[in-house]
Amino acid sequence: MGAQLRVYKRRIKSVSATKKITKAMEMIAASRIVKAQRQVAASTPYASELTRAVTAVATGSTTKHALTTEAENPVRAAVLLVTSDRGLAGGYSSNAIKAAEALTERLRAEGKDVVTYIVGRKGVAYYGFRERPVKESWTGFTDSPTYADAKRIAGPLIEAVQQDTAEGGVDELHIVFTEFVSMMTQTPVDNRLLPLSLEKAPAEQEGTPGRILPLFDFEPSAEGVLDALLPRYVESRIYNALLQAAASEHAARRRAMKSATDNAEELIKSLTRLANAARQADITQEISEIVGGASALADATAGSDN
């Protein structure tokens, strides 16, 4: 019984140490969510207004720009998948990967080749283990992305869109990331960044009924404005997606670590009850041995007196 009690004590000590780690990680993730939420709130208006400006140029002119005009027969699409660099975040990365897999299957069903770009070590490891081709990847900043990171990602994607498909270019650009809805809800989504979906423009203005739309003068030309705006549009959208994904990652990790902490507490309670039972069994056995020994000694003493 004594050996069993020592086993229980070692397990309680080990689980208690794990609980301290998960509790600390939960608190760190909770503190980072606030900053990530503020960054998302600050970047979203800029990205939305820039999207409106690009849409206004595209719809307010007769210019046929390569980045806003649908290809008659699209043959290749680029998919940017945003995952995390670290684990311990529940199903955060796996849910984003599943959404990317569904999008890839849909694009291939439409007869398009898919070129994959990945952000985050988890996505890179997933595709690398399955020996799937990845055009380019970026790691090391998913929990705290900057605009410079978004710009570095956007560069090769814009170049691929501007290239002819015969030279390895793409007709479409899609992004898969996890949208931060609330502390408890994070939803993987896929958005098409290019060509710009002009039919979405009215929906973006539903929140301001009766709004008078501004008039735009394009200098030196609408095409020149598109050349300047569209790279910024892609960068801002990617940056906003990275911030949304970072906030979602922290929220998912906080939830996962809280669950791990709660499970550790329950396991400690269960092990403590078992340890107490083992200790009581040891005490009962010792008392029984003492009583038995005293009884035997008494009988032996009585026999010698006779």
PDB file of C-alpha atoms in Angstrom:
ATOM      1  CA  MET A   1       0.000   0.000   0.000  1.00  0.00           C
ATOM      2  CA  GLY A   2       2.862   2.384   0.787  1.00  0.00           C
ATOM      3  CA  ALA A   3       4.256   2.001  -2.741  1.00  0.00           C
ATOM      4  CA  GLN A   4       0.828   2.751  -4.230  1.00  0.00           C
ATOM      5  CA  LEU A   5       0.531   5.898  -2.098  1.00  0.00           C
ATOM      6  CA  ARG A   6       3.927   7.102  -3.369  1.00  0.00           C
ATOM      7  CA  VAL A   7       2.753   6.561  -6.947  1.00  0.00           C
ATOM      8  CA  TYR A   8      -0.346   8.680  -6.341  1.00  0.00           C
ATOM      9  CA  LYS A   9       1.728  11.451  -4.764  1.00  0.00           C
ATOM     10  CA  ARG A  10       4.132  11.512  -7.736  1.00  0.00           C
ATOM     11  CA  ARG A  11       1.231  11.724 -10.167  1.00  0.00           C
ATOM     12  CA  ILE A  12      -0.404  14.536  -8.163  1.00  0.00           C
ATOM     13  CA  LYS A  13       2.879  16.447  -8.190  1.00  0.00           C
ATOM     14  CA  SER A  14       3.293  15.942 -11.933  1.00  0.00           C
ATOM     15  CA  VAL A  15      -0.281  17.010 -12.759  1.00  0.00           C
ATOM     16  CA  SER A  16       0.040  20.042 -10.454  1.00  0.00           C
ATOM     17  CA  ALA A  17       3.150  21.157 -12.368  1.00  0.00           C
ATOM     18  CA  THR A  18       1.290  20.730 -15.660  1.00  0.00           C
ATOM     19  CA  LYS A  19      -1.633  22.708 -14.287  1.00  0.00           C
ATOM     20  CA  LYS A  20       0.680  25.634 -13.430  1.00  0.00           C
ATOM     21  CA  ILE A  21       1.996  25.659 -17.008  1.00  0.00           C
ATOM     22  CA  THR A  22      -1.441  25.526 -18.652  1.00  0.00           C
ATOM     23  CA  LYS A  23      -2.760  28.216 -16.286  1.00  0.00           C
ATOM     24  CA  ALA A  24       0.157  30.488 -17.172  1.00  0.00           C
ATOM     25  CA  MET A  25      -0.372  29.900 -20.899  1.00  0.00           C
ATOM     26  CA  GLU A  26      -4.070  30.643 -20.483  1.00  0.00           C
ATOM     27  CA  MET A  27      -3.319  33.974 -18.809  1.00  0.00           C
ATOM     28  CA  ILE A  28      -0.725  34.911 -21.449  1.00  0.00           C
ATOM     29  CA  ALA A  29      -3.157  34.135 -24.284  1.00  0.00           C
ATOM     30  CA  ALA A  30      -5.917  36.122 -22.558  1.00  0.00           C
ATOM     31  CA  SER A  31      -3.650  39.156 -22.223  1.00  0.00           C
ATOM     32  CA  ARG A  32      -2.646  39.002 -25.896  1.00  0.00           C
ATOM     33  CA  ILE A  33      -6.222  38.777 -27.155  1.00  0.00           C
ATOM     34  CA  VAL A  34      -6.947  42.353 -26.077  1.00  0.00           C
ATOM     35  CA  LYS A  35      -4.059  43.749 -28.127  1.00  0.00           C
ATOM     36  CA  ALA A  36      -4.981  41.573 -31.106  1.00  0.00           C
ATOM     37  CA  GLN A  37      -8.610  42.746 -30.959  1.00  0.00           C
ATOM     38  CA  ARG A  38      -7.502  46.369 -30.971  1.00  0.00           C
ATOM     39  CA  GLN A  39      -5.294  45.775 -34.002  1.00  0.00           C
ATOM     40  CA  VAL A  40      -8.158  44.101 -35.859  1.00  0.00           C
ATOM     41  CA  ALA A  41     -10.497  46.983 -35.019  1.00  0.00           C
ATOM     42  CA  ALA A  42      -7.893  49.501 -36.198  1.00  0.00           C
ATOM     43  CA  SER A  43      -7.092  47.762 -39.504  1.00  0.00           C
ATOM     44  CA  THR A  44     -10.599  46.797 -40.604  1.00  0.00           C
ATOM     45  CA  PRO A  45     -11.877  50.338 -41.454  1.00  0.00           C
ATOM     46  CA  TYR A  46      -8.764  51.036 -43.543  1.00  0.00           C
ATOM     47  CA  ALA A  47      -9.115  47.769 -45.460  1.00  0.00           C
ATOM     48  CA  SER A  48     -12.848  48.372 -46.028  1.00  0.00           C
ATOM     49  CA  GLU A  49     -12.384  51.939 -47.274  1.00  0.00           C
ATOM     50  CA  LEU A  50      -9.542  50.900 -49.539  1.00  0.00           C
ATOM     51  CA  THR A  51     -11.745  48.160 -50.958  1.00  0.00           C
ATOM     52  CA  ARG A  52     -14.458  50.759 -51.631  1.00  0.00           C
ATOM     53  CA  ALA A  53     -11.979  53.014 -53.374  1.00  0.00           C
ATOM     54  CA  VAL A  54     -10.721  50.214 -55.617  1.00  0.00           C
ATOM     55  CA  THR A  55     -14.306  49.165 -56.338  1.00  0.00           C
ATOM     56  CA  ALA A  56     -15.211  52.744 -57.201  1.00  0.00           C
ATOM     57  CA  VAL A  57     -12.349  52.958 -59.684  1.00  0.00           C
ATOM     58  CA  ALA A  58     -13.277  49.643 -61.243  1.00  0.00           C
ATOM     59  CA  THR A  59     -17.001  50.403 -61.519  1.00  0.00           C
ATOM     60  CA  GLY A  60     -16.700  54.117 -62.255  1.00  0.00           C
ATOM     61  CA  SER A  61     -14.518  53.678 -65.305  1.00  0.00           C
ATOM     62  CA  THR A  62     -14.439  51.613 -68.457  1.00  0.00           C
ATOM     63  CA  THR A  63     -10.872  50.510 -67.817  1.00  0.00           C
ATOM     64  CA  LYS A  64     -10.266  46.787 -68.148  1.00  0.00           C
ATOM     65  CA  HIS A  65      -7.564  46.066 -65.632  1.00  0.00           C
ATOM     66  CA  ALA A  66      -5.958  42.656 -65.271  1.00  0.00           C
ATOM     67  CA  LEU A  67      -6.553  42.634 -61.508  1.00  0.00           C
ATOM     68  CA  THR A  68     -10.262  43.478 -61.665  1.00  0.00           C
ATOM     69  CA  THR A  69     -11.333  41.716 -64.853  1.00  0.00           C
ATOM     70  CA  GLU A  70     -12.530  38.125 -64.754  1.00  0.00           C
ATOM     71  CA  ALA A  71     -10.607  35.767 -67.024  1.00  0.00           C
ATOM     72  CA  GLU A  72     -12.806  34.141 -69.645  1.00  0.00           C
ATOM     73  CA  ASN A  73     -11.376  30.703 -68.966  1.00  0.00           C
ATOM     74  CA  PRO A  74      -9.469  30.717 -65.654  1.00  0.00           C
ATOM     75  CA  VAL A  75      -7.015  27.849 -65.484  1.00  0.00           C
ATOM     76  CA  ARG A  76      -5.010  28.477 -62.314  1.00  0.00           C
ATOM     77  CA  ALA A  77      -5.777  29.835 -58.842  1.00  0.00           C
ATOM     78  CA  ALA A  78      -3.542  30.719 -55.909  1.00  0.00           C
ATOM     79  CA  VAL A  79      -4.651  29.824 -52.370  1.00  0.00           C
ATOM     80  CA  LEU A  80      -3.033  31.491 -49.351  1.00  0.00           C
ATOM     81  CA  LEU A  81      -3.584  29.435 -46.187  1.00  0.00           C
ATOM     82  CA  VAL A  82      -3.033  31.075 -42.784  1.00  0.00           C
ATOM     83  CA  THR A  83      -2.263  28.701 -39.879  1.00  0.00           C
ATOM     84  CA  SER A  84      -0.281  29.048 -36.632  1.00  0.00           C
ATOM     85  CA  ASP A  85       3.383  28.585 -35.810  1.00  0.00           C
ATOM     86  CA  ARG A  86       2.673  26.905 -32.472  1.00  0.00           C
ATOM     87  CA  GLY A  87       0.288  24.251 -31.250  1.00  0.00           C
ATOM     88  CA  LEU A  88      -1.735  23.949 -28.034  1.00  0.00           C
ATOM     89  CA  ALA A  89      -4.578  25.886 -29.646  1.00  0.00           C
ATOM     90  CA  GLY A  90      -7.191  23.174 -29.984  1.00  0.00           C
ATOM     91  CA  GLY A  91      -8.465  22.690 -33.524  1.00  0.00           C
ATOM     92  CA  TYR A  92      -7.463  26.163 -34.727  1.00  0.00           C
ATOM     93  CA  SER A  93      -4.962  25.147 -37.420  1.00  0.00           C
ATOM     94  CA  SER A  94      -6.697  21.910 -38.391  1.00  0.00           C
ATOM     95  CA  ASN A  95      -9.991  23.747 -39.026  1.00  0.00           C
ATOM     96  CA  ALA A  96      -8.242  26.269 -41.290  1.00  0.00           C
ATOM     97  CA  ILE A  97      -6.521  23.431 -43.159  1.00  0.00           C
ATOM     98  CA  LYS A  98      -9.863  21.668 -43.642  1.00  0.00           C
ATOM     99  CA  ALA A  99     -11.341  24.873 -45.100  1.00  0.00           C
ATOM    100  CA  ALA A 100      -8.372  25.165 -47.473  1.00  0.00           C
ATOM    101  CA  GLU A 101      -8.790  21.533 -48.517  1.00  0.00           C
ATOM    102  CA  ALA A 102     -12.483  22.119 -49.268  1.00  0.00           C
ATOM    103  CA  LEU A 103     -11.660  25.239 -51.297  1.00  0.00           C
ATOM    104  CA  THR A 104      -8.951  23.381 -53.228  1.00  0.00           C
ATOM    105  CA  GLU A 105     -11.355  20.573 -54.096  1.00  0.00           C
ATOM    106  CA  ARG A 106     -13.955  23.097 -55.258  1.00  0.00           C
ATOM    107  CA  LEU A 107     -11.473  24.935 -57.461  1.00  0.00           C
ATOM    108  CA  ARG A 108     -10.212  21.704 -58.980  1.00  0.00           C
ATOM    109  CA  ALA A 109     -13.783  20.623 -59.652  1.00  0.00           C
ATOM    110  CA  GLU A 110     -14.092  23.844 -61.681  1.00  0.00           C
ATOM    111  CA  GLY A 111     -11.133  22.734 -63.787  1.00  0.00           C
ATOM    112  CA  LYS A 112      -8.498  25.001 -62.196  1.00  0.00           C
ATOM    113  CA  ASP A 113      -5.003  24.130 -61.072  1.00  0.00           C
ATOM    114  CA  VAL A 114      -4.276  25.228 -57.504  1.00  0.00           C
ATOM    115  CA  VAL A 115      -1.027  26.827 -56.357  1.00  0.00           C
ATOM    116  CA  THR A 116      -0.686  26.804 -52.570  1.00  0.00           C
ATOM    117  CA  TYR A 117       0.984  29.435 -50.390  1.00  0.00           C
ATOM    118  CA  ILE A 118       1.152  28.875 -46.625  1.00  0.00           C
ATOM    119  CA  VAL A 119       1.617  31.019 -43.527  1.00  0.00           C
ATOM    120  CA  GLY A 120       2.515  29.193 -40.295  1.00  0.00           C
ATOM    121  CA  ARG A 121       4.574  26.136 -39.370  1.00  0.00           C
ATOM    122  CA  LYS A 122       1.514  23.964 -38.743  1.00  0.00           C
ATOM    123  CA  GLY A 123       0.325  24.303 -42.342  1.00  0.00           C
ATOM    124  CA  VAL A 124       3.859  23.826 -43.682  1.00  0.00           C
ATOM    125  CA  ALA A 125       4.267  20.655 -41.601  1.00  0.00           C
ATOM    126  CA  TYR A 126       0.874  19.313 -42.733  1.00  0.00           C
ATOM    127  CA  TYR A 127       1.645  19.727 -46.430  1.00  0.00           C
ATOM    128  CA  GLY A 128       5.269  18.635 -46.012  1.00  0.00           C
ATOM    129  CA  PHE A 129       4.316  15.391 -44.253  1.00  0.00           C
ATOM    130  CA  ARG A 130       1.943  14.555 -47.122  1.00  0.00           C
ATOM    131  CA  GLU A 131       4.525  15.626 -49.720  1.00  0.00           C
ATOM    132  CA  ARG A 132       2.191  18.166 -51.289  1.00  0.00           C
ATOM    133  CA  PRO A 133       3.731  20.995 -53.314  1.00  0.00           C
ATOM    134  CA  VAL A 134       3.871  24.444 -51.726  1.00  0.00           C
ATOM    135  CA  LYS A 135       4.876  27.392 -53.870  1.00  0.00           C
ATOM    136  CA  GLU A 136       6.090  29.562 -50.978  1.00  0.00           C
ATOM    137  CA  SER A 137       5.716  29.705 -47.200  1.00  0.00           C
ATOM    138  CA  TRP A 138       6.262  32.173 -44.347  1.00  0.00           C
ATOM    139  CA  THR A 139       6.705  31.370 -40.651  1.00  0.00           C
ATOM    140  CA  GLY A 140       7.671  32.922 -37.344  1.00  0.00           C
ATOM    141  CA  PHE A 141       5.142  35.743 -36.868  1.00  0.00           C
ATOM    142  CA  THR A 142       1.620  34.316 -36.770  1.00  0.00           C
ATOM    143  CA  ASP A 143       0.929  35.313 -33.141  1.00  0.00           C
ATOM    144  CA  SER A 144       2.019  38.924 -33.698  1.00  0.00           C
ATOM    145  CA  PRO A 145       1.997  39.880 -37.415  1.00  0.00           C
ATOM    146  CA  THR A 146       3.053  43.276 -38.728  1.00  0.00           C
ATOM    147  CA  TYR A 147       2.262  45.169 -41.911  1.00  0.00           C
ATOM    148  CA  ALA A 148       5.778  44.385 -43.126  1.00  0.00           C
ATOM    149  CA  ASP A 149       4.910  40.670 -42.909  1.00  0.00           C
ATOM    150  CA  ALA A 150       1.742  41.237 -44.956  1.00  0.00           C
ATOM    151  CA  LYS A 151       3.712  43.202 -47.544  1.00  0.00           C
ATOM    152  CA  ARG A 152       6.305  40.431 -47.785  1.00  0.00           C
ATOM    153  CA  ILE A 153       3.537  37.886 -48.393  1.00  0.00           C
ATOM    154  CA  ALA A 154       1.639  40.055 -50.866  1.00  0.00           C
ATOM    155  CA  GLY A 155       4.675  40.616 -53.121  1.00  0.00           C
ATOM    156  CA  PRO A 156       4.914  37.178 -54.784  1.00  0.00           C
ATOM    157  CA  LEU A 157       1.118  36.823 -54.838  1.00  0.00           C
ATOM    158  CA  ILE A 158       0.633  40.083 -56.768  1.00  0.00           C
ATOM    159  CA  GLU A 159       3.465  39.108 -59.091  1.00  0.00           C
ATOM    160  CA  ALA A 160       1.778  35.754 -59.756  1.00  0.00           C
ATOM    161  CA  VAL A 161      -1.537  37.477 -60.570  1.00  0.00           C
ATOM    162  CA  GLN A 162       0.155  39.918 -62.932  1.00  0.00           C
ATOM    163  CA  GLN A 163       1.982  37.162 -64.794  1.00  0.00           C
ATOM    164  CA  ASP A 164       0.483  35.359 -67.750  1.00  0.00           C
ATOM    165  CA  THR A 165      -0.758  31.879 -66.930  1.00  0.00           C
ATOM    166  CA  ALA A 166       1.470  30.444 -69.655  1.00  0.00           C
ATOM    167  CA  GLU A 167       4.458  31.739 -67.659  1.00  0.00           C
ATOM    168  CA  GLY A 168       3.262  30.313 -64.352  1.00  0.00           C
ATOM    169  CA  GLY A 169       0.875  33.094 -63.352  1.00  0.00           C
ATOM    170  CA  VAL A 170      -2.567  32.702 -61.785  1.00  0.00           C
ATOM    171  CA  ASP A 171      -6.029  33.979 -62.699  1.00  0.00           C
ATOM    172  CA  GLU A 172      -7.411  34.143 -59.142  1.00  0.00           C
ATOM    173  CA  LEU A 173      -6.173  34.770 -55.629  1.00  0.00           C
ATOM    174  CA  HIS A 174      -7.957  33.245 -52.626  1.00  0.00           C
ATOM    175  CA  ILE A 175      -7.138  33.476 -48.913  1.00  0.00           C
ATOM    176  CA  VAL A 176      -8.173  31.053 -46.161  1.00  0.00           C
ATOM    177  CA  PHE A 177      -7.949  32.293 -42.576  1.00  0.00           C
ATOM    178  CA  THR A 178      -9.821  32.123 -39.268  1.00  0.00           C
ATOM    179  CA  GLU A 179     -12.149  35.046 -38.678  1.00  0.00           C
ATOM    180  CA  PHE A 180     -12.404  36.324 -35.115  1.00  0.00           C
ATOM    181  CA  VAL A 181     -16.105  36.610 -34.263  1.00  0.00           C
ATOM    182  CA  SER A 182     -15.950  36.593 -30.469  1.00  0.00           C
ATOM    183  CA  MET A 183     -13.942  35.138 -27.600  1.00  0.00           C
ATOM    184  CA  MET A 184     -15.863  31.888 -27.981  1.00  0.00           C
ATOM    185  CA  THR A 185     -16.361  31.795 -31.753  1.00  0.00           C
ATOM    186  CA  GLN A 186     -13.696  31.743 -34.455  1.00  0.00           C
ATOM    187  CA  THR A 187     -14.745  30.687 -37.944  1.00  0.00           C
ATOM    188  CA  PRO A 188     -12.505  29.534 -40.826  1.00  0.00           C
ATOM    189  CA  VAL A 189     -13.431  31.459 -44.002  1.00  0.00           C
ATOM    190  CA  ASP A 190     -12.213  31.629 -47.582  1.00  0.00           C
ATOM    191  CA  ASN A 191     -12.316  34.903 -49.510  1.00  0.00           C
ATOM    192  CA  ARG A 192     -11.414  35.664 -53.082  1.00  0.00           C
ATOM    193  CA  LEU A 193      -9.173  38.711 -53.155  1.00  0.00           C
ATOM    194  CA  LEU A 194      -8.547  38.941 -56.891  1.00  0.00           C
ATOM    195  CA  PRO A 195     -10.139  39.527 -59.281  1.00  0.00           C
ATOM    196  CA  LEU A 196     -12.152  41.905 -57.136  1.00  0.00           C
ATOM    197  CA  SER A 197     -15.767  40.792 -56.756  1.00  0.00           C
ATOM    198  CA  LEU A 198     -17.513  43.971 -57.841  1.00  0.00           C
ATOM    199  CA  GLU A 199     -20.944  42.623 -57.042  1.00  0.00           C
ATOM    200  CA  LYS A 200     -20.065  42.750 -53.334  1.00  0.00           C
ATOM    201  CA  ALA A 201     -19.724  46.512 -53.310  1.00  0.00           C
ATOM    202  CA  PRO A 202     -23.412  47.316 -52.575  1.00  0.00           C
ATOM    203  CA  ALA A 203     -23.470  44.816 -49.725  1.00  0.00           C
ATOM    204  CA  GLU A 204     -20.576  46.578 -48.044  1.00  0.00           C
ATOM    205  CA  GLN A 205     -22.636  49.762 -47.933  1.00  0.00           C
ATOM    206  CA  GLU A 206     -25.801  48.223 -46.480  1.00  0.00           C
ATOM    207  CA  GLY A 207     -24.879  49.550 -43.070  1.00  0.00           C
ATOM    208  CA  THR A 208     -25.325  53.149 -44.298  1.00  0.00           C
ATOM    209  CA  PRO A 209     -28.756  53.386 -45.963  1.00  0.00           C
ATOM    210  CA  GLY A 210     -29.338  56.522 -47.964  1.00  0.00           C
ATOM    211  CA  ARG A 211     -25.633  57.233 -48.147  1.00  0.00           C
ATOM    212  CA  ILE A 212     -24.614  59.544 -51.017  1.00  0.00           C
ATOM    213  CA  LEU A 213     -21.739  57.959 -52.889  1.00  0.00           C
ATOM    214  CA  PRO A 214     -18.792  60.242 -53.712  1.00  0.00           C
ATOM    215  CA  LEU A 215     -17.659  61.141 -57.202  1.00  0.00           C
ATOM    216  CA  PHE A 216     -14.104  60.296 -58.188  1.00  0.00           C
ATOM    217  CA  ASP A 217     -11.705  61.941 -60.611  1.00  0.00           C
ATOM    218  CA  PHE A 218      -8.941  59.636 -61.724  1.00  0.00           C
ATOM    219  CA  GLU A 219      -5.532  61.164 -62.305  1.00  0.00           C
ATOM    220  CA  PRO A 220      -3.497  60.507 -64.331  1.00  0.00           C
ATOM    221  CA  SER A 221      -5.862  57.691 -65.407  1.00  0.00           C
ATOM    222  CA  ALA A 222      -8.112  55.026 -63.931  1.00  0.00           C
ATOM    223  CA  GLU A 223      -5.618  52.365 -64.939  1.00  0.00           C
ATOM    224  CA  GLY A 224      -2.804  54.252 -63.201  1.00  0.00           C
ATOM    225  CA  VAL A 225      -4.902  54.536 -60.051  1.00  0.00           C
ATOM    226  CA  LEU A 226      -5.643  50.805 -60.139  1.00  0.00           C
ATOM    227  CA  ASP A 227      -1.951  50.017 -60.573  1.00  0.00           C
ATOM    228  CA  ALA A 228      -1.218  52.019 -57.424  1.00  0.00           C
ATOM    229  CA  LEU A 229      -4.230  50.954 -55.336  1.00  0.00           C
ATOM    230  CA  LEU A 230      -4.472  47.240 -55.960  1.00  0.00           C
ATOM    231  CA  PRO A 231      -1.144  46.254 -54.365  1.00  0.00           C
ATOM    232  CA  ARG A 232      -2.166  48.270 -51.288  1.00  0.00           C
ATOM    233  CA  TYR A 233      -5.555  46.577 -51.401  1.00  0.00           C
ATOM    234  CA  VAL A 234      -3.995  43.110 -51.373  1.00  0.00           C
ATOM    235  CA  GLU A 235      -1.553  44.063 -48.620  1.00  0.00           C
ATOM    236  CA  SER A 236      -4.282  45.538 -46.417  1.00  0.00           C
ATOM    237  CA  ARG A 237      -6.554  42.533 -46.887  1.00  0.00           C
ATOM    238  CA  ILE A 238      -3.767  40.105 -46.079  1.00  0.00           C
ATOM    239  CA  TYR A 239      -2.761  42.187 -43.051  1.00  0.00           C
ATOM    240  CA  ASN A 240      -6.332  42.230 -41.769  1.00  0.00           C
ATOM    241  CA  ALA A 241      -6.570  38.455 -42.300  1.00  0.00           C
ATOM    242  CA  LEU A 242      -3.320  37.916 -40.383  1.00  0.00           C
ATOM    243  CA  LEU A 243      -4.621  40.016 -37.484  1.00  0.00           C
ATOM    244  CA  GLN A 244      -7.950  38.181 -37.479  1.00  0.00           C
ATOM    245  CA  ALA A 245      -6.065  34.874 -37.471  1.00  0.00           C
ATOM    246  CA  ALA A 246      -3.773  36.009 -34.639  1.00  0.00           C
ATOM    247  CA  ALA A 247      -6.730  37.036 -32.467  1.00  0.00           C
ATOM    248  CA  SER A 248      -8.435  33.722 -33.259  1.00  0.00           C
ATOM    249  CA  GLU A 249      -5.264  31.804 -32.403  1.00  0.00           C
ATOM    250  CA  HIS A 250      -4.954  33.479 -28.999  1.00  0.00           C
ATOM    251  CA  ALA A 251      -8.645  32.911 -28.252  1.00  0.00           C
ATOM    252  CA  ALA A 252      -8.415  29.249 -29.276  1.00  0.00           C
ATOM    253  CA  ARG A 253      -5.268  28.758 -27.184  1.00  0.00           C
ATOM    254  CA  ARG A 254      -6.848  30.423 -24.150  1.00  0.00           C
ATOM    255  CA  ARG A 255      -9.882  28.166 -24.455  1.00  0.00           C
ATOM    256  CA  ALA A 256      -7.730  25.056 -24.919  1.00  0.00           C
ATOM    257  CA  MET A 257      -5.500  25.913 -21.961  1.00  0.00           C
ATOM    258  CA  LYS A 258      -8.513  26.643 -19.742  1.00  0.00           C
ATOM    259  CA  SER A 259      -9.928  23.250 -20.642  1.00  0.00           C
ATOM    260  CA  ALA A 260      -6.558  21.629 -19.869  1.00  0.00           C
ATOM    261  CA  THR A 261      -6.381  23.458 -16.525  1.00  0.00           C
ATOM    262  CA  ASP A 262      -9.909  22.360 -15.607  1.00  0.00           C
ATOM    263  CA  ASN A 263      -9.089  18.769 -16.550  1.00  0.00           C
ATOM    264  CA  ALA A 264      -5.919  18.907 -14.445  1.00  0.00           C
ATOM    265  CA  GLU A 265      -7.921  20.132 -11.442  1.00  0.00           C
ATOM    266  CA  GLU A 266     -10.398  17.277 -11.835  1.00  0.00           C
ATOM    267  CA  LEU A 267      -7.566  14.760 -12.162  1.00  0.00           C
ATOM    268  CA  ILE A 268      -5.862  16.139  -9.038  1.00  0.00           C
ATOM    269  CA  LYS A 269      -9.123  15.791  -7.084  1.00  0.00           C
ATOM    270  CA  SER A 270      -9.538  12.216  -8.297  1.00  0.00           C
ATOM    271  CA  LEU A 271      -5.927  11.287  -7.463  1.00  0.00           C
ATOM    272  CA  THR A 272      -6.227  12.960  -4.055  1.00  0.00           C
ATOM    273  CA  ARG A 273      -9.273  10.828  -3.244  1.00  0.00           C
ATOM    274  CA  LEU A 274      -7.398   7.682  -4.320  1.00  0.00           C
ATOM    275  CA  ALA A 275      -4.347   8.727  -2.277  1.00  0.00           C
ATOM    276  CA  ASN A 276      -6.536   9.330   0.782  1.00  0.00           C
ATOM    277  CA  ALA A 277      -8.146   5.938   0.323  1.00  0.00           C
ATOM    278  CA  ALA A 278      -4.707   4.320   0.036  1.00  0.00           C
ATOM    279  CA  ARG A 279      -3.509   6.171   3.151  1.00  0.00           C
ATOM    280  CA  GLN A 280      -6.597   5.060   5.080  1.00  0.00           C
ATOM    281  CA  ALA A 281      -6.006   1.496   3.945  1.00  0.00           C
ATOM    282  CA  ASP A 282      -2.404   1.730   5.153  1.00  0.00           C
ATOM    283  CA  ILE A 283      -3.530   3.068   8.549  1.00  0.00           C
ATOM    284  CA  THR A 284      -6.200   0.372   8.853  1.00  0.00           C
ATOM    285  CA  GLN A 285      -3.669  -2.327   7.999  1.00  0.00           C
ATOM    286  CA  GLU A 286      -1.158  -0.949  10.523  1.00  0.00           C
ATOM    287  CA  ILE A 287      -3.828  -0.837  13.248  1.00  0.00           C
ATOM    288  CA  SER A 288      -4.863  -4.389  12.408  1.00  0.00           C
ATOM    289  CA  GLU A 289      -1.243  -5.540  12.605  1.00  0.00           C
ATOM    290  CA  ILE A 290      -0.752  -3.760  15.940  1.00  0.00           C
ATOM    291  CA  VAL A 291      -3.947  -5.236  17.382  1.00  0.00           C
ATOM    292  CA  GLY A 292      -3.067  -8.662  16.053  1.00  0.00           C
ATOM    293  CA  GLY A 293       0.445  -8.427  17.450  1.00  0.00           C
ATOM    294  CA  ALA A 294      -0.819  -7.242  20.851  1.00  0.00           C
ATOM    295  CA  SER A 295      -3.352 -10.056  20.929  1.00  0.00           C
ATOM    296  CA  ALA A 296      -0.711 -12.637  20.055  1.00  0.00           C
ATOM    297  CA  LEU A 297       1.624 -11.233  22.715  1.00  0.00           C
ATOM    298  CA  ALA A 298      -1.172 -11.349  25.276  1.00  0.00           C
ATOM    299  CA  ASP A 299      -1.951 -14.967  24.414  1.00  0.00           C
ATOM    300  CA  ALA A 300       1.739 -15.857  24.609  1.00  0.00           C
ATOM    301  CA  THR A 301       2.066 -14.158  28.013  1.00  0.00           C
ATOM    302  CA  ALA A 302      -1.045 -15.924  29.316  1.00  0.00           C
ATOM    303  CA  GLY A 303       0.307 -19.291  28.164  1.00  0.00           C
ATOM    304  CA  SER A 304       3.648 -18.792  29.885  1.00  0.00           C
ATOM    305  CA  ASP A 305       1.898 -17.877  33.175  1.00  0.00           C
ATOM    306  CA  ASN A 306      -0.037 -21.137  33.065  1.00  0.00           C
TER     307      ASN A 306
END
